CSV table of C-alpha atoms in Angstrom, one decimal:
chain,number,residue,atom,x,y,z
A,1,MET,CA,116.2,96.6,132.9
A,2,ASP,CA,113.3,98.3,134.0
A,3,CYS,CA,111.4,96.2,136.4
A,4,GLN,CA,108.4,97.5,138.5
A,5,LEU,CA,106.0,96.1,141.1
A,6,ARG,CA,101.6,96.9,140.3
A,7,ALA,CA,98.3,96.2,141.4
A,8,LEU,CA,97.0,92.5,140.0
A,9,GLU,CA,94.0,94.1,136.7
A,10,PRO,CA,91.7,91.7,135.3
A,11,ALA,CA,94.1,91.9,132.2
A,12,ASP,CA,96.2,89.8,134.0
A,13,VAL,CA,94.6,87.0,133.8
A,14,ASP,CA,96.2,84.9,131.2
A,15,LEU,CA,99.1,85.3,133.2
A,16,LEU,CA,97.4,84.6,136.6
A,17,TYR,CA,95.9,81.5,134.3
A,18,ALA,CA,100.1,80.6,132.9
A,19,ILE,CA,101.4,80.7,136.4
A,20,GLU,CA,98.9,79.4,139.0
A,21,ASN,CA,98.2,76.2,136.2
A,22,ASP,CA,101.6,75.3,135.3
A,23,GLU,CA,102.2,72.5,136.7
A,24,ALA,CA,106.2,72.3,137.1
A,25,LEU,CA,105.5,75.2,139.5
A,26,TRP,CA,102.8,73.2,141.9
A,27,VAL,CA,106.2,71.3,143.5
A,28,CYS,CA,106.2,74.6,145.1
A,29,GLY,CA,103.3,76.1,146.2
A,30,GLY,CA,100.3,74.1,147.0
A,31,ASN,CA,97.9,73.5,143.6
A,32,THR,CA,96.9,70.1,143.1
A,33,ALA,CA,94.6,71.1,140.3
A,34,PRO,CA,94.4,73.5,138.0
A,35,TYR,CA,92.1,76.7,138.3
A,36,SER,CA,89.6,78.2,135.4
A,37,LYS,CA,90.1,81.9,134.5
A,38,TYR,CA,86.7,82.7,135.9
A,39,ALA,CA,87.8,81.5,140.0
A,40,LEU,CA,91.1,83.3,138.7
A,41,LEU,CA,88.7,86.8,137.1
A,42,GLN,CA,86.4,86.2,140.5
A,43,TYR,CA,90.3,86.2,142.8
A,44,ILE,CA,91.3,89.5,140.7
A,45,THR,CA,87.8,91.2,140.4
A,46,THR,CA,87.2,90.3,144.2
A,47,ASN,CA,90.3,90.6,146.3
A,48,LEU,CA,91.3,94.1,148.3
A,49,ASN,CA,94.6,93.5,147.4
A,50,ASP,CA,94.7,94.5,151.5
A,51,PHE,CA,98.1,93.1,152.5
A,52,TYR,CA,96.3,92.8,156.4
A,53,GLN,CA,93.2,92.6,155.2
A,54,ASP,CA,93.2,89.3,153.1
A,55,GLY,CA,96.0,88.1,154.4
A,56,GLN,CA,98.4,88.5,151.6
A,57,LEU,CA,99.5,90.6,149.3
A,58,ARG,CA,99.9,89.4,145.7
A,59,LEU,CA,101.8,91.7,143.0
A,60,VAL,CA,102.8,91.4,139.5
A,61,VAL,CA,106.4,91.7,137.9
A,62,CYS,CA,106.7,94.1,135.0
A,63,GLU,CA,109.0,95.2,132.6
A,64,GLY,CA,108.0,98.3,131.9
A,65,ASP,CA,103.9,97.6,130.0
A,66,VAL,CA,105.1,94.4,129.6
A,67,ALA,CA,103.7,91.6,132.7
A,68,ILE,CA,106.5,89.6,133.2
A,69,GLY,CA,105.4,86.9,136.7
A,70,LEU,CA,104.2,87.1,140.3
A,71,VAL,CA,105.7,88.2,143.4
A,72,ASP,CA,103.5,87.6,147.1
A,73,LEU,CA,103.5,88.1,150.7
A,74,PHE,CA,101.7,85.8,152.8
A,75,ASN,CA,101.6,83.9,155.7
A,76,HIS,CA,101.9,86.7,157.6
A,77,ASN,CA,102.9,86.6,161.1
A,78,ALA,CA,101.1,90.0,162.9
A,79,LYS,CA,103.2,89.2,166.9
A,80,HIS,CA,106.8,88.5,165.2
A,81,GLN,CA,105.8,91.5,162.0
A,82,ARG,CA,106.8,88.9,159.2
A,83,ALA,CA,105.4,87.0,155.7
A,84,GLU,CA,106.8,84.6,153.9
A,85,VAL,CA,107.7,85.0,149.9
A,86,GLY,CA,106.8,83.8,146.7
A,87,ILE,CA,108.0,84.4,143.5
A,88,ALA,CA,107.3,83.0,140.0
A,89,ILE,CA,108.3,84.5,136.2
A,90,LEU,CA,107.4,83.3,133.3
A,91,PRO,CA,109.8,80.5,131.5
A,92,GLN,CA,110.8,83.4,128.0
A,93,PHE,CA,112.1,85.6,131.2
A,94,ARG,CA,113.7,83.1,134.1
A,95,GLY,CA,117.3,83.6,134.6
A,96,LYS,CA,118.5,86.9,133.7
A,97,GLY,CA,118.2,89.2,137.1
A,98,TYR,CA,114.2,89.7,136.8
A,99,GLY,CA,113.2,87.4,140.1
A,100,VAL,CA,116.5,89.4,142.0
A,101,LYS,CA,115.0,93.2,141.5
A,102,ALA,CA,111.2,92.0,141.0
A,103,LEU,CA,113.0,91.3,145.2
A,104,LEU,CA,114.0,94.4,145.4
A,105,GLU,CA,111.3,96.2,144.7
A,106,LEU,CA,109.4,93.8,146.9
A,107,GLU,CA,111.7,95.0,150.1
A,108,GLN,CA,110.8,98.7,148.9
A,109,TYR,CA,107.8,98.8,149.5
A,110,VAL,CA,107.5,96.4,152.6
A,111,ARG,CA,110.3,98.6,154.5
A,112,GLN,CA,107.4,102.4,152.9
A,113,HIS,CA,104.1,100.5,153.6
A,114,LEU,CA,104.2,96.9,155.8
A,115,HIS,CA,106.3,97.9,158.3
A,116,LEU,CA,107.7,94.0,159.0
A,117,HIS,CA,111.0,92.8,160.4
A,118,GLN,CA,111.6,90.2,158.6
A,119,LEU,CA,110.5,88.3,155.1
A,120,TYR,CA,111.4,84.7,155.0
A,121,ALA,CA,111.1,82.2,151.6
A,122,VAL,CA,111.8,78.1,151.3
A,123,THR,CA,113.1,77.5,148.1
A,124,ALA,CA,113.2,73.6,147.1
A,125,ILE,CA,117.1,73.2,146.6
A,126,ASP,CA,116.9,72.0,142.6
A,127,ASN,CA,115.1,75.6,142.3
A,128,ALA,CA,118.6,76.9,140.7
A,129,ILE,CA,117.0,79.7,139.2
A,130,GLY,CA,115.4,80.9,143.1
A,131,LEU,CA,118.4,80.5,145.1
A,132,LYS,CA,119.9,82.0,143.4
A,133,ALA,CA,117.9,85.1,142.8
A,134,PHE,CA,117.1,84.5,147.0
A,135,ARG,CA,120.5,85.0,147.2
A,136,LYS,CA,121.5,87.8,145.0
A,137,ALA,CA,118.1,90.0,146.7
A,138,GLY,CA,121.1,89.5,150.1
A,139,TYR,CA,118.6,86.9,151.7
A,140,GLU,CA,120.4,84.6,154.1
A,141,SER,CA,120.2,80.8,153.7
A,142,GLY,CA,119.6,79.3,157.0
A,143,THR,CA,118.3,75.8,157.4
A,144,THR,CA,117.6,72.9,154.8
A,145,LEU,CA,114.8,71.2,155.6
A,146,LYS,CA,114.9,67.2,155.2
A,147,GLU,CA,112.0,66.0,152.7
A,148,TRP,CA,110.0,69.0,152.9
A,149,VAL,CA,108.5,68.8,149.4
A,150,SER,CA,107.0,65.9,147.7
A,151,LEU,CA,107.5,65.5,143.7
A,152,PRO,CA,104.4,64.2,141.2
A,153,ASN,CA,106.9,60.3,141.3
A,154,GLY,CA,105.7,60.5,144.6
A,155,ALA,CA,109.7,61.4,146.3
A,156,TYR,CA,110.2,64.1,148.3
A,157,GLN,CA,113.2,66.8,147.9
A,158,ASP,CA,114.9,68.6,150.7
A,159,ALA,CA,114.6,72.3,150.9
A,160,VAL,CA,116.6,75.6,151.5
A,161,VAL,CA,114.9,77.9,154.3
A,162,TRP,CA,116.0,81.8,153.1
A,163,GLN,CA,115.8,85.2,155.4
A,164,ARG,CA,116.4,88.3,155.2
A,165,LYS,CA,116.1,91.1,157.7
A,166,LEU,CA,114.7,94.6,156.5
């Protein structure tokens, strides 16, 4: 299994469309409405892909030449040199170790180019694949945030905070 990270390209609009408009993933982020392909293409073409200027970094997870997911750095805190990590792998590639490999590749990139002190993530308690990926990538689980994630049915779910010191 070969896994690499690369910058977004205009040809990735379908991948971005599939992930951003997957309502099952909205629980993990802040989406409340779908995105159009036009809006996503505008995002791709205007994004400088500069972590410090954009305040975030979104990279495509690839298996060879096939784009299989996205990994994000966001919520950067310059004073404390940390950023939050988000990852989404297309359903047909989940549970096969790509998430772990992508997290390790991201960690290497962050060490070499961004010089952050730590990464962290927040994962819903029922996201077994995500919990396993962060654990296998060397993240330590910390506190459980009670009723942190709002579900579509109006209920709330706990989430786990993960931390990786670099």
